[in-house]
């Protein structure tokens, strides 16, 4: 008996559970499809990485320059400090 592999760290957008999420192949455009064993629904993952609105980025950069650490900014806005440092790097190189 072959058991579908449970995917760790995946969250069902319908019921919000992160348990019993399995890979269910890909659709025609190559997007990963998943199946929630909890609510018995298929859903697709957004293949693109989450983009944050420009406004949020600017706010985060401002907060950073106001004296917060990258980690602190990430905590406040809810994204990783790597994101924050990336934006700051981009921001400072494009404003010259
Ligand atoms: Zn579900």
Short mmCIF file of N, CA and C and ligand atoms in Angstrom, two decimals:
data_model
loop_
_atom_site.label_atom_id
_atom_site.label_comp_id
_atom_site.label_asym_id
_atom_site.label_seq_id
_atom_site.Cartn_x
_atom_site.Cartn_y
_atom_site.Cartn_z
N UNK A 1 0.85 -1.20 0.00
CA UNK A 1 0.00 0.00 0.00
C UNK A 1 0.88 1.25 0.00
N UNK A 2 0.59 2.11 -0.91
CA UNK A 2 1.41 3.30 -1.03
C UNK A 2 0.69 4.47 -0.36
N UNK A 3 1.42 5.07 0.54
CA UNK A 3 0.81 6.19 1.26
C UNK A 3 1.31 7.50 0.68
N UNK A 4 0.40 8.40 0.45
CA UNK A 4 0.80 9.70 -0.07
C UNK A 4 1.65 10.42 0.95
N UNK A 5 2.63 11.09 0.45
CA UNK A 5 3.57 11.75 1.34
C UNK A 5 2.96 13.03 1.90
N UNK A 6 3.03 13.10 3.19
CA UNK A 6 2.52 14.32 3.83
C UNK A 6 3.55 15.42 3.71
N UNK A 7 3.08 16.59 3.40
CA UNK A 7 4.00 17.70 3.20
C UNK A 7 4.04 18.57 4.45
N UNK A 8 5.23 18.71 4.97
CA UNK A 8 5.37 19.51 6.18
C UNK A 8 5.34 21.00 5.85
N UNK A 9 4.78 21.74 6.70
CA UNK A 9 4.81 23.20 6.56
C UNK A 9 3.83 23.75 5.56
N UNK A 10 2.92 22.92 5.10
CA UNK A 10 1.93 23.39 4.13
C UNK A 10 0.62 23.64 4.86
N UNK A 11 -0.06 24.67 4.41
CA UNK A 11 -1.29 25.02 5.09
C UNK A 11 -2.44 25.04 4.10
N UNK A 12 -3.52 24.43 4.48
CA UNK A 12 -4.70 24.42 3.63
C UNK A 12 -5.36 25.79 3.66
N UNK A 13 -5.56 26.40 2.48
CA UNK A 13 -6.16 27.74 2.46
C UNK A 13 -7.66 27.69 2.76
N UNK A 14 -8.23 26.50 2.72
CA UNK A 14 -9.68 26.39 2.92
C UNK A 14 -10.01 26.21 4.40
N UNK A 15 -9.35 25.23 5.03
CA UNK A 15 -9.68 24.99 6.45
C UNK A 15 -8.58 25.50 7.38
N UNK A 16 -7.42 25.87 6.80
CA UNK A 16 -6.37 26.47 7.61
C UNK A 16 -5.52 25.47 8.38
N UNK A 17 -5.77 24.18 8.19
CA UNK A 17 -5.00 23.17 8.90
C UNK A 17 -3.67 22.92 8.19
N UNK A 18 -2.66 22.58 8.96
CA UNK A 18 -1.37 22.30 8.33
C UNK A 18 -1.04 20.82 8.38
N UNK A 19 -1.94 20.03 8.93
CA UNK A 19 -1.73 18.58 8.98
C UNK A 19 -2.45 17.93 7.81
N UNK A 20 -1.95 16.75 7.43
CA UNK A 20 -2.59 15.96 6.38
C UNK A 20 -2.66 16.67 5.03
N UNK A 21 -1.63 17.44 4.71
CA UNK A 21 -1.55 18.06 3.40
C UNK A 21 -0.64 17.22 2.53
N UNK A 22 -1.13 16.79 1.37
CA UNK A 22 -0.30 15.94 0.52
C UNK A 22 -0.17 16.54 -0.87
N UNK A 23 0.93 16.21 -1.53
CA UNK A 23 1.13 16.63 -2.91
C UNK A 23 0.18 15.84 -3.80
N UNK A 24 -0.45 16.51 -4.75
CA UNK A 24 -1.39 15.84 -5.63
C UNK A 24 -1.04 16.12 -7.08
N UNK A 25 0.24 16.14 -7.38
CA UNK A 25 0.66 16.35 -8.76
C UNK A 25 0.64 17.82 -9.14
N UNK A 26 0.70 18.03 -10.46
CA UNK A 26 0.73 19.41 -10.94
C UNK A 26 -0.37 19.63 -11.96
N UNK A 27 -0.80 20.84 -12.07
CA UNK A 27 -1.79 21.13 -13.10
C UNK A 27 -1.10 21.47 -14.41
N UNK A 28 -1.87 21.82 -15.44
CA UNK A 28 -1.32 21.98 -16.78
C UNK A 28 -0.24 23.05 -16.86
N UNK A 29 -0.35 24.07 -16.05
CA UNK A 29 0.65 25.13 -16.12
C UNK A 29 1.85 24.85 -15.21
N UNK A 30 1.84 23.69 -14.59
CA UNK A 30 3.00 23.30 -13.78
C UNK A 30 2.94 23.75 -12.34
N UNK A 31 1.79 24.24 -11.94
CA UNK A 31 1.65 24.66 -10.56
C UNK A 31 1.42 23.45 -9.67
N UNK A 32 2.09 23.43 -8.56
CA UNK A 32 1.94 22.32 -7.63
C UNK A 32 0.53 22.29 -7.06
N UNK A 33 -0.07 21.11 -7.16
CA UNK A 33 -1.40 20.94 -6.62
C UNK A 33 -1.31 20.17 -5.32
N UNK A 34 -2.13 20.52 -4.36
CA UNK A 34 -2.12 19.83 -3.08
C UNK A 34 -3.52 19.39 -2.72
N UNK A 35 -3.55 18.41 -1.86
CA UNK A 35 -4.83 17.89 -1.42
C UNK A 35 -4.87 17.92 0.09
N UNK A 36 -5.96 18.45 0.61
CA UNK A 36 -6.13 18.49 2.05
C UNK A 36 -6.97 17.30 2.47
N UNK A 37 -6.36 16.43 3.26
CA UNK A 37 -7.07 15.24 3.71
C UNK A 37 -8.09 15.57 4.78
N UNK A 38 -8.06 16.77 5.23
CA UNK A 38 -8.96 17.16 6.30
C UNK A 38 -10.31 17.61 5.77
N UNK A 39 -10.29 18.52 4.79
CA UNK A 39 -11.56 18.97 4.22
C UNK A 39 -11.80 18.38 2.84
N UNK A 40 -10.87 17.48 2.41
CA UNK A 40 -11.02 16.76 1.14
C UNK A 40 -11.13 17.69 -0.05
N UNK A 41 -10.28 18.69 -0.08
CA UNK A 41 -10.33 19.64 -1.19
C UNK A 41 -8.95 19.77 -1.82
N UNK A 42 -8.95 20.02 -3.12
CA UNK A 42 -7.71 20.30 -3.82
C UNK A 42 -7.47 21.80 -3.84
N UNK A 43 -6.22 22.16 -3.80
CA UNK A 43 -5.89 23.56 -3.95
C UNK A 43 -4.52 23.67 -4.59
N UNK A 44 -4.23 24.80 -5.17
CA UNK A 44 -2.93 24.99 -5.80
C UNK A 44 -2.13 26.01 -5.01
N UNK A 45 -0.84 25.85 -5.13
CA UNK A 45 0.03 26.80 -4.46
C UNK A 45 0.37 27.91 -5.44
N UNK A 46 0.51 29.08 -4.93
CA UNK A 46 0.98 30.17 -5.76
C UNK A 46 2.48 30.00 -5.96
N UNK A 47 2.90 29.79 -7.21
CA UNK A 47 4.32 29.52 -7.44
C UNK A 47 5.22 30.73 -7.20
N UNK A 48 4.64 31.89 -7.27
CA UNK A 48 5.44 33.09 -7.07
C UNK A 48 5.66 33.34 -5.58
N UNK A 49 6.84 33.85 -5.28
CA UNK A 49 7.08 34.20 -3.90
C UNK A 49 6.25 35.42 -3.54
N UNK A 50 5.87 35.47 -2.33
CA UNK A 50 5.00 36.55 -1.89
C UNK A 50 5.67 37.91 -2.08
N UNK A 51 4.98 38.78 -2.75
CA UNK A 51 5.49 40.12 -2.92
C UNK A 51 4.76 41.05 -1.96
N UNK A 52 5.52 41.93 -1.39
CA UNK A 52 4.89 42.88 -0.48
C UNK A 52 4.67 44.19 -1.20
N UNK A 53 3.58 44.86 -0.90
CA UNK A 53 3.30 46.14 -1.55
C UNK A 53 4.42 47.15 -1.30
N UNK A 54 4.62 47.98 -2.28
CA UNK A 54 5.67 49.00 -2.20
C UNK A 54 5.56 49.82 -0.92
N UNK A 55 4.32 50.14 -0.57
CA UNK A 55 4.06 50.96 0.61
C UNK A 55 4.63 50.31 1.87
N UNK A 56 4.42 49.01 1.98
CA UNK A 56 4.90 48.26 3.14
C UNK A 56 6.42 48.27 3.16
N UNK A 57 7.01 48.08 1.99
CA UNK A 57 8.48 48.09 1.91
C UNK A 57 9.05 49.42 2.37
N UNK A 58 8.45 50.49 1.86
CA UNK A 58 8.94 51.81 2.23
C UNK A 58 8.83 52.02 3.73
N UNK A 59 7.73 51.57 4.28
CA UNK A 59 7.52 51.70 5.73
C UNK A 59 8.57 50.92 6.50
N UNK A 60 8.86 49.73 5.99
CA UNK A 60 9.85 48.87 6.66
C UNK A 60 11.23 49.53 6.59
N UNK A 61 11.57 50.08 5.43
CA UNK A 61 12.87 50.73 5.26
C UNK A 61 12.98 51.94 6.19
N UNK A 62 11.89 52.70 6.24
CA UNK A 62 11.86 53.87 7.13
C UNK A 62 12.06 53.45 8.58
N UNK A 63 11.36 52.39 8.96
CA UNK A 63 11.47 51.90 10.34
C UNK A 63 12.89 51.47 10.64
N UNK A 64 13.54 50.86 9.63
CA UNK A 64 14.92 50.43 9.81
C UNK A 64 15.84 51.63 10.03
N UNK A 65 15.66 52.65 9.21
CA UNK A 65 16.51 53.82 9.34
C UNK A 65 16.20 54.64 10.60
N UNK A 66 15.01 54.40 11.14
CA UNK A 66 14.65 55.09 12.39
C UNK A 66 15.33 54.43 13.59
N UNK A 67 16.05 53.35 13.34
CA UNK A 67 16.84 52.77 14.42
C UNK A 67 16.50 51.33 14.78
N UNK A 68 15.50 50.76 14.12
CA UNK A 68 15.16 49.37 14.43
C UNK A 68 16.14 48.44 13.75
N UNK A 69 16.35 47.28 14.31
CA UNK A 69 17.21 46.29 13.67
C UNK A 69 16.41 45.58 12.58
N UNK A 70 17.13 44.93 11.68
CA UNK A 70 16.45 44.19 10.62
C UNK A 70 15.50 43.16 11.18
N UNK A 71 15.93 42.55 12.26
CA UNK A 71 15.08 41.54 12.88
C UNK A 71 13.85 42.18 13.49
N UNK A 72 14.07 43.36 14.11
CA UNK A 72 12.96 44.07 14.73
C UNK A 72 11.93 44.47 13.70
N UNK A 73 12.43 44.98 12.56
CA UNK A 73 11.52 45.39 11.50
C UNK A 73 10.70 44.20 11.00
N UNK A 74 11.41 43.09 10.81
CA UNK A 74 10.73 41.89 10.34
C UNK A 74 9.65 41.44 11.30
N UNK A 75 9.94 41.58 12.56
CA UNK A 75 8.99 41.18 13.59
C UNK A 75 7.74 42.05 13.52
N UNK A 76 7.97 43.35 13.39
CA UNK A 76 6.86 44.30 13.39
C UNK A 76 5.97 44.07 12.17
N UNK A 77 6.60 43.88 11.00
CA UNK A 77 5.83 43.79 9.76
C UNK A 77 5.47 42.37 9.37
N UNK A 78 6.10 41.42 10.02
CA UNK A 78 5.73 40.04 9.75
C UNK A 78 6.46 39.40 8.58
N UNK A 79 7.65 39.87 8.23
CA UNK A 79 8.42 39.16 7.24
C UNK A 79 9.85 38.93 7.73
N UNK A 80 10.60 38.15 6.97
CA UNK A 80 11.92 37.76 7.46
C UNK A 80 12.91 38.90 7.37
N UNK A 81 13.92 38.83 8.24
CA UNK A 81 14.92 39.90 8.23
C UNK A 81 15.72 39.89 6.94
N UNK A 82 15.79 38.73 6.27
CA UNK A 82 16.49 38.66 4.99
C UNK A 82 15.79 39.56 3.97
N UNK A 83 14.47 39.55 3.99
CA UNK A 83 13.69 40.44 3.13
C UNK A 83 14.03 41.88 3.39
N UNK A 84 14.05 42.22 4.65
CA UNK A 84 14.30 43.60 5.05
C UNK A 84 15.66 44.06 4.55
N UNK A 85 16.68 43.22 4.77
CA UNK A 85 18.03 43.60 4.34
C UNK A 85 18.13 43.71 2.83
N UNK A 86 17.41 42.83 2.13
CA UNK A 86 17.39 42.90 0.67
C UNK A 86 16.87 44.23 0.19
N UNK A 87 15.77 44.65 0.76
CA UNK A 87 15.14 45.91 0.33
C UNK A 87 16.04 47.09 0.64
N UNK A 88 16.67 47.04 1.80
CA UNK A 88 17.53 48.14 2.19
C UNK A 88 18.72 48.22 1.24
N UNK A 89 19.25 47.06 0.88
CA UNK A 89 20.36 47.02 -0.05
C UNK A 89 19.95 47.61 -1.40
N UNK A 90 18.80 47.15 -1.89
CA UNK A 90 18.28 47.65 -3.17
C UNK A 90 18.03 49.14 -3.09
N UNK A 91 17.41 49.53 -1.98
CA UNK A 91 17.03 50.92 -1.79
C UNK A 91 18.24 51.84 -1.80
N UNK A 92 19.28 51.45 -1.12
CA UNK A 92 20.44 52.34 -1.00
C UNK A 92 21.24 52.37 -2.30
N UNK A 93 21.19 51.30 -3.09
CA UNK A 93 21.97 51.32 -4.32
C UNK A 93 21.23 52.05 -5.43
N UNK A 94 19.89 52.12 -5.35
CA UNK A 94 19.15 52.78 -6.42
C UNK A 94 18.98 54.27 -6.16
N UNK A 95 19.21 54.70 -4.93
CA UNK A 95 18.97 56.11 -4.64
C UNK A 95 20.22 56.96 -4.83
N UNK A 96 21.27 56.34 -5.36
CA UNK A 96 22.49 57.12 -5.56
C UNK A 96 22.63 57.63 -6.96
ZN1 LIG B 1 -8.42 21.75 4.34
#
